[in-house]
mmCIF file of C-alpha atoms in Angstrom:
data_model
loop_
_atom_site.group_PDB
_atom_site.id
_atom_site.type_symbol
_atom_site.label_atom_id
_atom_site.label_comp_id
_atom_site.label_asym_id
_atom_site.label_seq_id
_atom_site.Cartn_x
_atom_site.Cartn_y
_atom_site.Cartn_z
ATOM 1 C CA UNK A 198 0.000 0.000 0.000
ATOM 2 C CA UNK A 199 2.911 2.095 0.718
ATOM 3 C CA UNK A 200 3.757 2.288 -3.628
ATOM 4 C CA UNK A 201 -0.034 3.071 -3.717
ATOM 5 C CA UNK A 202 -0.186 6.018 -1.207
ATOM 6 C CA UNK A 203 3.369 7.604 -3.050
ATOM 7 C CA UNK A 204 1.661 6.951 -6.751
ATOM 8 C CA UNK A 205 -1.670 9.377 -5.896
ATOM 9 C CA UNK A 206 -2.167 12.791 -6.720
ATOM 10 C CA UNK A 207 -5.056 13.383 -4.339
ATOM 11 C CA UNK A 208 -4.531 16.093 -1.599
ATOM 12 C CA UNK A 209 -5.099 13.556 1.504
ATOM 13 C CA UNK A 210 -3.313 10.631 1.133
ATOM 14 C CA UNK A 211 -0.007 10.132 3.316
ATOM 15 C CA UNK A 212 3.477 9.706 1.765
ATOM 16 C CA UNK A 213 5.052 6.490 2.389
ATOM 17 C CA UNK A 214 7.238 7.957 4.644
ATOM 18 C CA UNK A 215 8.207 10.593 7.108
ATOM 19 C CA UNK A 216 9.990 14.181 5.098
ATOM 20 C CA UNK A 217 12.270 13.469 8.817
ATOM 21 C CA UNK A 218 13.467 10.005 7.215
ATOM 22 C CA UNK A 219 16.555 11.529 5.425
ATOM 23 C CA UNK A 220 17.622 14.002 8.000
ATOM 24 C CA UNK A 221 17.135 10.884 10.859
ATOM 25 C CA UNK A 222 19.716 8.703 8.361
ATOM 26 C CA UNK A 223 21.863 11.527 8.011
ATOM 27 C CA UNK A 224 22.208 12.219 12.055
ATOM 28 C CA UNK A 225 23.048 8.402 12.725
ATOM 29 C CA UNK A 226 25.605 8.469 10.259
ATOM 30 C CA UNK A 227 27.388 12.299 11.895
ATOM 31 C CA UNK A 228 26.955 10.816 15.359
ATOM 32 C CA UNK A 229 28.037 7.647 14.544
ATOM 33 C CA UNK A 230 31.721 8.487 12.388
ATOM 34 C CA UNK A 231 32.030 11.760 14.321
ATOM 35 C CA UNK A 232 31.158 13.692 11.042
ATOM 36 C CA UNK A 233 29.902 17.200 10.600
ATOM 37 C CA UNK A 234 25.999 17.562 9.229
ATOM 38 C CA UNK A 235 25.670 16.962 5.924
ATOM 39 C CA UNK A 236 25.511 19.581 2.657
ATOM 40 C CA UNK A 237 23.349 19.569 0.064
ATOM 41 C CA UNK A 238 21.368 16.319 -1.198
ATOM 42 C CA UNK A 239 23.679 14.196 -4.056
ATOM 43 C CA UNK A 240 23.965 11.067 -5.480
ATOM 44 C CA UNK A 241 25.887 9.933 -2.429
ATOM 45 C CA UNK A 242 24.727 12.383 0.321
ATOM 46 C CA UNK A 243 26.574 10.245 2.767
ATOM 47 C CA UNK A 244 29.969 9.648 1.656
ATOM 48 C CA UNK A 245 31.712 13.017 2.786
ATOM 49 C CA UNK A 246 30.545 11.772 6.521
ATOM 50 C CA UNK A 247 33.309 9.699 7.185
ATOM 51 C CA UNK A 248 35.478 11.164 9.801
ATOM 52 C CA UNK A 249 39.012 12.430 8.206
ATOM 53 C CA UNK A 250 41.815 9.984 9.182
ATOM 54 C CA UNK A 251 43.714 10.345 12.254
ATOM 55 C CA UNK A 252 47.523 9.167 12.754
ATOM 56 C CA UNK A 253 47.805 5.955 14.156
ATOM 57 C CA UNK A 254 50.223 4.015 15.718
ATOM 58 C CA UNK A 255 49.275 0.986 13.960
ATOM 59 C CA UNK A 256 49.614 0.947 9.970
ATOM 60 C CA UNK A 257 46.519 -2.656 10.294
ATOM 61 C CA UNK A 258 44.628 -0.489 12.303
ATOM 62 C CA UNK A 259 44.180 2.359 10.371
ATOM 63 C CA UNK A 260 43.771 0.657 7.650
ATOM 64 C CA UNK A 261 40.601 -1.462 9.334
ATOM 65 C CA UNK A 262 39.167 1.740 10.866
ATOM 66 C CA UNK A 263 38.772 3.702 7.688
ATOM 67 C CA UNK A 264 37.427 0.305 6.128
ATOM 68 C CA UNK A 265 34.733 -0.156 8.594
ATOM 69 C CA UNK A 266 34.006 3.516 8.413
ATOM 70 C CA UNK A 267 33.165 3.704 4.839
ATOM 71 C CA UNK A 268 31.148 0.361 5.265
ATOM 72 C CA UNK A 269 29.204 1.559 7.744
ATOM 73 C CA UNK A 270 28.131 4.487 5.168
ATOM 74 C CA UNK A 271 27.786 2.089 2.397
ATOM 75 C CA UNK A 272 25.342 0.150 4.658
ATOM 76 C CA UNK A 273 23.483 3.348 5.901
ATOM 77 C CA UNK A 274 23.354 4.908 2.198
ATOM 78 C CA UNK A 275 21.265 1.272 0.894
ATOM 79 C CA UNK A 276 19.322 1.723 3.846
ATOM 80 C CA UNK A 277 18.287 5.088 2.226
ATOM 81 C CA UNK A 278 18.150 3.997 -1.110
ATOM 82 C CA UNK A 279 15.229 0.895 -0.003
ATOM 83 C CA UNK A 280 13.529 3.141 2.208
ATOM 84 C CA UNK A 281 10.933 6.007 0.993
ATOM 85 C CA UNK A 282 12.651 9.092 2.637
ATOM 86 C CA UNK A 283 11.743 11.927 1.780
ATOM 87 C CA UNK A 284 13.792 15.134 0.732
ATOM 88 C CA UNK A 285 12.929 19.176 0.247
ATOM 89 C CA UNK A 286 14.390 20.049 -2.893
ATOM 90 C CA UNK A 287 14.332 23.597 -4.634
ATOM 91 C CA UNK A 288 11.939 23.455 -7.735
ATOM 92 C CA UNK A 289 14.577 25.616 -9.863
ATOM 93 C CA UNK A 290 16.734 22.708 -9.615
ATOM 94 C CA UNK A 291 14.670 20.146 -11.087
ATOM 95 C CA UNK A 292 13.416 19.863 -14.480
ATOM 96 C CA UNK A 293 10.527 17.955 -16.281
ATOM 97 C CA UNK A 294 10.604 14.175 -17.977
ATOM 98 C CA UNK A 295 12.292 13.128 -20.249
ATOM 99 C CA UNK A 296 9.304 12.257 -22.204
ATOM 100 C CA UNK A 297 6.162 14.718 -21.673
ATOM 101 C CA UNK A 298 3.259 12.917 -21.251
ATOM 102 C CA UNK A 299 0.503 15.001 -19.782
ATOM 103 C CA UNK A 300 -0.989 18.205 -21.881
ATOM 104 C CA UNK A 301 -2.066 21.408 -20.377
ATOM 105 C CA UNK A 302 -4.765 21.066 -17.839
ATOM 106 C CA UNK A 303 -7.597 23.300 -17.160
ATOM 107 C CA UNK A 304 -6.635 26.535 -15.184
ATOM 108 C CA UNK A 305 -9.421 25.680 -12.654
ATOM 109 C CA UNK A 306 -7.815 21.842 -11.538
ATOM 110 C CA UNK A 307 -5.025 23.627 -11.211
ATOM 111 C CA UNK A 308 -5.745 26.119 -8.987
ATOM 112 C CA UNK A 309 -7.542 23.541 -6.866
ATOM 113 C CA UNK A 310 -4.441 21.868 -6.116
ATOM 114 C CA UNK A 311 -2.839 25.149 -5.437
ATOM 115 C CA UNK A 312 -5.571 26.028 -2.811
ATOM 116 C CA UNK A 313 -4.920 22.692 -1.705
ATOM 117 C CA UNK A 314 -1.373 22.242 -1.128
ATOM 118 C CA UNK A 315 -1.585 25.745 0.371
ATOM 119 C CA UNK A 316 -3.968 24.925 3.272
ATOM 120 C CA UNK A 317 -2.777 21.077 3.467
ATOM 121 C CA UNK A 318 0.579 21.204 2.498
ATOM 122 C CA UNK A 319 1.986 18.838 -0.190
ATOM 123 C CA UNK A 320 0.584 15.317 1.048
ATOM 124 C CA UNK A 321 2.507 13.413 -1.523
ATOM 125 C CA UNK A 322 5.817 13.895 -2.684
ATOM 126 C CA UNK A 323 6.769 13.415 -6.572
ATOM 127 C CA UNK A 324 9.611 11.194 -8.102
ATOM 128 C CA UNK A 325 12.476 12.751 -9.181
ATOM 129 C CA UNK A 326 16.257 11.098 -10.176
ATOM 130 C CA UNK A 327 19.294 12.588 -9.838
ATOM 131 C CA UNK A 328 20.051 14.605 -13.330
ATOM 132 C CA UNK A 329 22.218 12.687 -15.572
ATOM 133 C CA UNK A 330 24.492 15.064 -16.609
ATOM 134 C CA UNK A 331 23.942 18.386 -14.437
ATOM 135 C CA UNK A 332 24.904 17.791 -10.758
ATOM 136 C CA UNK A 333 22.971 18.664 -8.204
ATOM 137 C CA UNK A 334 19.903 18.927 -10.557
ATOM 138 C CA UNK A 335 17.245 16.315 -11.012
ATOM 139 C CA UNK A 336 14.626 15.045 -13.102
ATOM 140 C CA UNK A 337 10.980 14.492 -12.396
ATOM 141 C CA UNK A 338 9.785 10.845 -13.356
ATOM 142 C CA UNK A 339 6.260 12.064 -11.959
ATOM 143 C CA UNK A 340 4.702 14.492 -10.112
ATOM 144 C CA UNK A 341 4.675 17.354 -12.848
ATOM 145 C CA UNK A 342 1.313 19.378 -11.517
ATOM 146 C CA UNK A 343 2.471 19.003 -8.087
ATOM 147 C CA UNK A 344 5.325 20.827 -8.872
ATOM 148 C CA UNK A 345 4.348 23.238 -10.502
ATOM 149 C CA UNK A 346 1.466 24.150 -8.054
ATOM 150 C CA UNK A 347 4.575 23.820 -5.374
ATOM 151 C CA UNK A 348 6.441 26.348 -8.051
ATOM 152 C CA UNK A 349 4.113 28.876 -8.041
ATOM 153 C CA UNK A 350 3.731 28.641 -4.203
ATOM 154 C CA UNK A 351 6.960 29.592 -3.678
ATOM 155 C CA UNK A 352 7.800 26.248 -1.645
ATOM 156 C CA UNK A 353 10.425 23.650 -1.662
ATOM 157 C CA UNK A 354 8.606 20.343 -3.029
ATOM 158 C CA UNK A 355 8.732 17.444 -1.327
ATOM 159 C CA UNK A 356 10.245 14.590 -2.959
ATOM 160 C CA UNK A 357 11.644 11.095 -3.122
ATOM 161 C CA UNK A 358 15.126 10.853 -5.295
ATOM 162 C CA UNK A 359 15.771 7.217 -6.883
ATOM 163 C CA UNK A 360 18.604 6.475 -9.461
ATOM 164 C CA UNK A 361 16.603 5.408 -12.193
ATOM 165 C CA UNK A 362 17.499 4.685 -15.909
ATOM 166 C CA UNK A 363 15.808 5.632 -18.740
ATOM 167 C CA UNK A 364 13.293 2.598 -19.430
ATOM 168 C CA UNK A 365 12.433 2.782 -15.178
ATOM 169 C CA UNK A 366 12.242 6.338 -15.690
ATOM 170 C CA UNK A 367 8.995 6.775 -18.161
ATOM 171 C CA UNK A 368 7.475 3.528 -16.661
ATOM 172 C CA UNK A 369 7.234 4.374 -13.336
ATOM 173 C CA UNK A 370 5.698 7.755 -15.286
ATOM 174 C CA UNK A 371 3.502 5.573 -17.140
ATOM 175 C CA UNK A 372 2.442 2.873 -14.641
ATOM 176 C CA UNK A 373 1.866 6.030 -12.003
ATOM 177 C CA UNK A 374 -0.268 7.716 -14.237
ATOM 178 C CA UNK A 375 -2.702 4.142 -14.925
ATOM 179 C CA UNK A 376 -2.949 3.936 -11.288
ATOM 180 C CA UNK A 377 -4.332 7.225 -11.227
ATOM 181 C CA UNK A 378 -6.375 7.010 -14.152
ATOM 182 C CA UNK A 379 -6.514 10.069 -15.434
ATOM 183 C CA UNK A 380 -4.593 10.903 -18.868
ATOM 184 C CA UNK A 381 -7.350 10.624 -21.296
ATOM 185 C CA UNK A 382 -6.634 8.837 -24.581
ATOM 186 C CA UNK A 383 -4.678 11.005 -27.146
ATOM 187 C CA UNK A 384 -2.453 12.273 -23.825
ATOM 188 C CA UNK A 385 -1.453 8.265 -23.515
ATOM 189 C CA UNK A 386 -1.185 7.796 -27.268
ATOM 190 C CA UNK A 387 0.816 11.110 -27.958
ATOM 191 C CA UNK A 388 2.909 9.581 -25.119
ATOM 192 C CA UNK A 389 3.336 6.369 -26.618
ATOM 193 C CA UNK A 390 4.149 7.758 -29.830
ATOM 194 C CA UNK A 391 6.793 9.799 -28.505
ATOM 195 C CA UNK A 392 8.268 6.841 -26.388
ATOM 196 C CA UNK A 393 8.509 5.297 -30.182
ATOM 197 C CA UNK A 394 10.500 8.220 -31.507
ATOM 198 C CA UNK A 395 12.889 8.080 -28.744
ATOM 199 C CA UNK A 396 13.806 4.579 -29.622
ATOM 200 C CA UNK A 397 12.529 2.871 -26.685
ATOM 201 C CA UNK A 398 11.662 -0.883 -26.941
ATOM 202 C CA UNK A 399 8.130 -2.184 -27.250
ATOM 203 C CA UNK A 400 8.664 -4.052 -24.167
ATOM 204 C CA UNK A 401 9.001 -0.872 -22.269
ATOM 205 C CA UNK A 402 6.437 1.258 -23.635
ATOM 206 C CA UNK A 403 4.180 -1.945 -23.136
ATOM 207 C CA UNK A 404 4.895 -2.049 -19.049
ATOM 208 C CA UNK A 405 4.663 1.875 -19.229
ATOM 209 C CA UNK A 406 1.237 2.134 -20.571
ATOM 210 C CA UNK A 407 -0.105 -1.224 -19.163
ATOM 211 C CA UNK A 408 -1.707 -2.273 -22.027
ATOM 212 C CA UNK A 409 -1.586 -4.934 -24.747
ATOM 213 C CA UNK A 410 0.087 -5.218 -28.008
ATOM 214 C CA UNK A 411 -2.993 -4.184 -30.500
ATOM 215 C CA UNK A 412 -3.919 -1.294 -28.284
ATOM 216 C CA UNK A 413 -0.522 -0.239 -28.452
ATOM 217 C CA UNK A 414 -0.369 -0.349 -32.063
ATOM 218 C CA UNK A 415 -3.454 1.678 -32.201
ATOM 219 C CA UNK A 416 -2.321 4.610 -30.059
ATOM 220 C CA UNK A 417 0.719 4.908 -31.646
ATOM 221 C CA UNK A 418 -0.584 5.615 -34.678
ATOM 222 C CA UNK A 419 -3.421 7.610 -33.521
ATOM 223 C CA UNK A 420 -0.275 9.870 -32.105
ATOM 224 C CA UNK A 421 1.861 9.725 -35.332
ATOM 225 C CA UNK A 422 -1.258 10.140 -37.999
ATOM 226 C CA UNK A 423 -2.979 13.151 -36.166
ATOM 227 C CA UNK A 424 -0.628 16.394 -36.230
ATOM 228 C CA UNK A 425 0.728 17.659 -32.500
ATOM 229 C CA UNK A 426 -0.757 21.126 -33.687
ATOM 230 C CA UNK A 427 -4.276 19.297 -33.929
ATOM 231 C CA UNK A 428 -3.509 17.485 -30.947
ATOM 232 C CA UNK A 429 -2.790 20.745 -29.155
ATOM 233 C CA UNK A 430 -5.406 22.708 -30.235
ATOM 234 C CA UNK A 431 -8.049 20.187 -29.531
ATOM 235 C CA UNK A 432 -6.362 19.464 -26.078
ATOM 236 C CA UNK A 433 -7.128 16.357 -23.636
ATOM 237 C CA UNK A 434 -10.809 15.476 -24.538
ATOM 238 C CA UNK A 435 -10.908 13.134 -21.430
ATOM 239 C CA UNK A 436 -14.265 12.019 -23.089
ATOM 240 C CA UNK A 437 -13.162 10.708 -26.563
ATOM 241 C CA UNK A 438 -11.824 7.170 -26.503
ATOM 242 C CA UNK A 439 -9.606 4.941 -28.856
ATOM 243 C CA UNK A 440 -12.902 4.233 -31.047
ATOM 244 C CA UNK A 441 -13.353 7.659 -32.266
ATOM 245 C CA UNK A 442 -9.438 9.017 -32.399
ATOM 246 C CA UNK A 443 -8.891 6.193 -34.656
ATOM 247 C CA UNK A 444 -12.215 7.167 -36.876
ATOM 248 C CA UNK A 445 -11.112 11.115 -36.442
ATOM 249 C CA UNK A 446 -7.372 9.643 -37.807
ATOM 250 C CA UNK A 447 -8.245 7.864 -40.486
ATOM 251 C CA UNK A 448 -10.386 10.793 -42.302
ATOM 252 C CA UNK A 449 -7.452 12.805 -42.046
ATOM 253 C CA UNK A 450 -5.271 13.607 -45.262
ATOM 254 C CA UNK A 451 -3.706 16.636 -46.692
ATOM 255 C CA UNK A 452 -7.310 18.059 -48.066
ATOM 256 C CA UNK A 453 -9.458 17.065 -44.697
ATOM 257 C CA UNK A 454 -6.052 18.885 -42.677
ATOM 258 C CA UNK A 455 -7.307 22.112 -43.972
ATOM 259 C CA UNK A 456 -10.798 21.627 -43.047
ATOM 260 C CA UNK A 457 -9.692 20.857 -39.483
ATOM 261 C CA UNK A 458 -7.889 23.908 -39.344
ATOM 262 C CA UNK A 459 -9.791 26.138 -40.666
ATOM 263 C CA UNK A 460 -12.580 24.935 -38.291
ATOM 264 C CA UNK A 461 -9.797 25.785 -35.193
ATOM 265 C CA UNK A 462 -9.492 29.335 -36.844
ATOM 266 C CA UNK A 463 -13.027 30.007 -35.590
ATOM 267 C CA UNK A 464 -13.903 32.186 -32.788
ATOM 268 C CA UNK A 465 -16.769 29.798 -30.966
ATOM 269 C CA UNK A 466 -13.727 26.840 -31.216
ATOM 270 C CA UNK A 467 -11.447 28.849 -28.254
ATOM 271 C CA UNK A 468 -14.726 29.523 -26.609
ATOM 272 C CA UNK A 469 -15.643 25.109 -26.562
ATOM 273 C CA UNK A 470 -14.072 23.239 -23.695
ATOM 274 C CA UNK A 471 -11.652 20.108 -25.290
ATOM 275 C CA UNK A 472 -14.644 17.537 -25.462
ATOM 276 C CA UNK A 473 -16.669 19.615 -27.685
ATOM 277 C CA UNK A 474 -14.068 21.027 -29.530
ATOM 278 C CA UNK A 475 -12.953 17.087 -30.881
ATOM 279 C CA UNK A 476 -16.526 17.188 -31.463
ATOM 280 C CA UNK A 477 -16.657 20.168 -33.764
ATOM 281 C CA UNK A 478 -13.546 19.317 -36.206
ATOM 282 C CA UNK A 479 -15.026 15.431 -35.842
ATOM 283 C CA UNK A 480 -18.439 16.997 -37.360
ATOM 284 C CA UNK A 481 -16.405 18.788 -39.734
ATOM 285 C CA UNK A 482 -15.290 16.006 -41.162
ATOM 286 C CA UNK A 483 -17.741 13.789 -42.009
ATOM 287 C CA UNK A 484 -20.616 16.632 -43.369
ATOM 288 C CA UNK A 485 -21.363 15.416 -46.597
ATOM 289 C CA UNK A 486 -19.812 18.385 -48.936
ATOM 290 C CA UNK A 487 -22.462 20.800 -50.214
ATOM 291 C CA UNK A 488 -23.400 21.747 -53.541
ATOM 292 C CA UNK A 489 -20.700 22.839 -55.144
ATOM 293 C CA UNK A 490 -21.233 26.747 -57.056
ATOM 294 C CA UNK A 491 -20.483 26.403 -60.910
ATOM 295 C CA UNK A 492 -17.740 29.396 -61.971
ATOM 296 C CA UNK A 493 -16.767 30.656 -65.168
ATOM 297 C CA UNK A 494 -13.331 30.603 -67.225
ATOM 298 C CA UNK A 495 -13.236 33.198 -69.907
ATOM 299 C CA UNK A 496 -10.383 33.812 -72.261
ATOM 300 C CA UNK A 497 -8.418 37.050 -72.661
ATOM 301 C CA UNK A 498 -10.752 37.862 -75.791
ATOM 302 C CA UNK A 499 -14.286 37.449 -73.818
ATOM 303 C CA UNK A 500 -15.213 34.701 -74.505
ATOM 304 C CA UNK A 501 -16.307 31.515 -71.498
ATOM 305 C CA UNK A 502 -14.491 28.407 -72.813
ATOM 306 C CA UNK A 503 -14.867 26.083 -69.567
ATOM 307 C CA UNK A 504 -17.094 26.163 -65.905
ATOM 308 C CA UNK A 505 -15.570 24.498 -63.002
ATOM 309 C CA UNK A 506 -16.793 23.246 -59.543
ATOM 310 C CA UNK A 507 -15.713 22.483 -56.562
ATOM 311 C CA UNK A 508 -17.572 20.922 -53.645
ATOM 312 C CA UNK A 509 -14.806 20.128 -51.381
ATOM 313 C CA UNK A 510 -14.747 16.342 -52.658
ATOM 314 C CA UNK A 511 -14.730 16.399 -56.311
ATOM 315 C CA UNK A 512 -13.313 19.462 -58.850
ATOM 316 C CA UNK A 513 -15.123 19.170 -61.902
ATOM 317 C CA UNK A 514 -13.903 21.212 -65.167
ATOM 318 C CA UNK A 515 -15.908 21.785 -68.134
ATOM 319 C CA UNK A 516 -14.707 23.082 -71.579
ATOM 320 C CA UNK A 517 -17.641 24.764 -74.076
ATOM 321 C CA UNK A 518 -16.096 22.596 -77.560
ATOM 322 C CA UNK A 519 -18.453 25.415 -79.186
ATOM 323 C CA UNK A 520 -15.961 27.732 -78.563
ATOM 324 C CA UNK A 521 -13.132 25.926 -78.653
ATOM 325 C CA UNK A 522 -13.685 22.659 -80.210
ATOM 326 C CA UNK A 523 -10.251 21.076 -79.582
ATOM 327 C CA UNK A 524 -9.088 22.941 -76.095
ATOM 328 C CA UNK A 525 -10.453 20.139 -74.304
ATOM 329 C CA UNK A 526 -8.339 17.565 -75.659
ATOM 330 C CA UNK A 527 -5.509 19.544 -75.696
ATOM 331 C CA UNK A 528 -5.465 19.859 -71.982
ATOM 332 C CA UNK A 529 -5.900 16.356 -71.436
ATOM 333 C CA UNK A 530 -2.343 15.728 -73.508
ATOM 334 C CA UNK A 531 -0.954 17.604 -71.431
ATOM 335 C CA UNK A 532 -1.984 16.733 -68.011
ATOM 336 C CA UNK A 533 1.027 14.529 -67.281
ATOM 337 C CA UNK A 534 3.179 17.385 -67.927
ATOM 338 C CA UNK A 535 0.488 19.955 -66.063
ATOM 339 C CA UNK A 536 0.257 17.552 -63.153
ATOM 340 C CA UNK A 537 4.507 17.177 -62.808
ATOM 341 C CA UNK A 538 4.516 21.073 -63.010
ATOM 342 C CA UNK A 539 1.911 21.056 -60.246
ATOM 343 C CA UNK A 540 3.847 18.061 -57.685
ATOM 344 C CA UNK A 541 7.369 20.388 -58.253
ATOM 345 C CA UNK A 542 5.682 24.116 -57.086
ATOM 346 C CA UNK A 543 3.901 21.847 -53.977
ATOM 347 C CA UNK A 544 6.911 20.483 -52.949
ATOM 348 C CA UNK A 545 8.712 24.015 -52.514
#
């Protein structure tokens, strides 16, 4: 229950352990080697504790002192890294995943958990690892709208620090967001796509999203086949499942693109919260295209030699052979070279 309590977001719930945990380690270890208290947190936060040598008479015995010294630390320092202890770490020092999973939530939810953490303090502390490459800096695995609510507060958040690689990284931030169930679909599937580009292994994106292998397959290409600038506009829509993302994907090409966009151009589409706003490109979509209003071509010397259409689906052209009896057939010799002319100014 103890993974359980640290994996919620809820203001509430306790943190697996006691924010005293790392400062209790860290006294046993001064009073026990005679060390000074500690400085900041690090990778080792223990290992400048043991005591500086002293001369000794005895060459053996120095040499077993300072042994058992720094295995006494190396025993006290697991005993950190299997417990929960919790640290205070300053927010400026840590930065987000790897791998962004979660979009922009609503202003409101967040200022809930503002108000929250500001009258209960923050109940449960995020996971962060020590930054690869930037020392003293760290990572969040999970936890983002905690701190960022803890940010804004102008607190130190509360956190547990685990050396984590990559792969345990962004599925502990997968497996901690399906416990709390609440990244709608296209936030898991942009996720999953992403996980893709960065090379992980099925494997791992499997035990990060908790999910099988044809789901998988689906969300991934839900997030590759639906542009991020879609995705973004639209936002969460905690409402719209796998069903109708897939049916929204599928009707989308280079043509059906512009209709979406246009359609996010609109005033009333800012106004729409994210459910209704899937709702109104979805709609967009699959209108059946209206009739189409027949235009006129003249030539330089007056006179109408074709009508054209256009009703979104089809573009008919028309060319009066009264006129012209042989323009028509001239155009269609010529389409290969018309149409190669037409791919090379597209591509530019």
């Amino acid at each position: 229950m103890a993974r359980k309590n640290v994996l919620l977001d809820e203001p509430g719930e306790e943190a697996s352990a006691s924010p005293d945990a790392f400062t209790a380690l860290q006294e046993k270890i001064s009073q026990e080697l005679g060390a000074p208290s500690p400085g900041p947190t690090s990778n080792r936060p223990f290992a400048h504790m043991v005591a500086p040598k002293k001369p000794m008479t005895s060459p053996l015995a120095a040499i077993a002192a300072g042994s058992g010294a720094v295995a006494r630390v190396k025993e006290l320092e697991k005993q950190l890294a299997d417990s929960q202890a919790v640290v205070e770490i300053d927010p400026s020092l840590i930065e987000g995943s790897i791998v962004p999973d979660r979009m922009a939530g609503s202003i409101e939810d967040h200022d809930k958990l503002v108000t929250s953490i500001r009258l209960n303090g923050q109940q449960v502390p995020i996971l962060v690892r020590p930054h690869p490459s930037q020392q003293g800096h760290y990572q969040v695995a999970y936890g983002h709208r905690r701190l960022r609510a803890v940010t804004e507060l102008g607190q130190k958040v509360r956190a547990v620090v685990r050396d984590l690689t990559d792969e345990q990284l962004v599925v502990a931030q997968g497996q901690e967001n399906n416990e709390r169930t609440n990244l709608s679909f296209i936030e898991k599937a942009r996720f999953a796509a992403r996980l893709e580009d960065r090379r992980f292994s099925r494997e791992t994106i499997l035990q990060a999203l908790c999910t099988d292998k044809g789901t998988l397959s689906k969300m991934i290409s839900v997030g590759k086949g639906v542009p991020l600038d879609i995705i973004e506009a639209i936002g969460p829509a905690p409402a719209i499942g796998l069903r109708r993302w897939k049916e929204f994907a599928d009707l989308l090409n280079k043509r059906t693109q512009d209709t979406v966009r246009k359609v996010i151009e609109k005033p009333e589409f800012e106004r729409r919260d994210s459910d209704a706003r899937f709702e109104m490109v979805f709609k967009a979509l699959i209108m059946k295209p209206g009739k189409a209003q027949v235009s006129t071509w003249s030539a330089p010397d007056g006179v109408r030699l074709a009508r054209y259409s256009d009703n979104g689906e089809k573009f008919s052209l028309i060319v009066d052979q009264k006129f012209a009896p042989d323009f028509g057939r001239f155009l269609v010799d010529r389409l290969e070279a018309l149409y190669s002319e037409y791919k090379n100014s597209s591509e530019k």
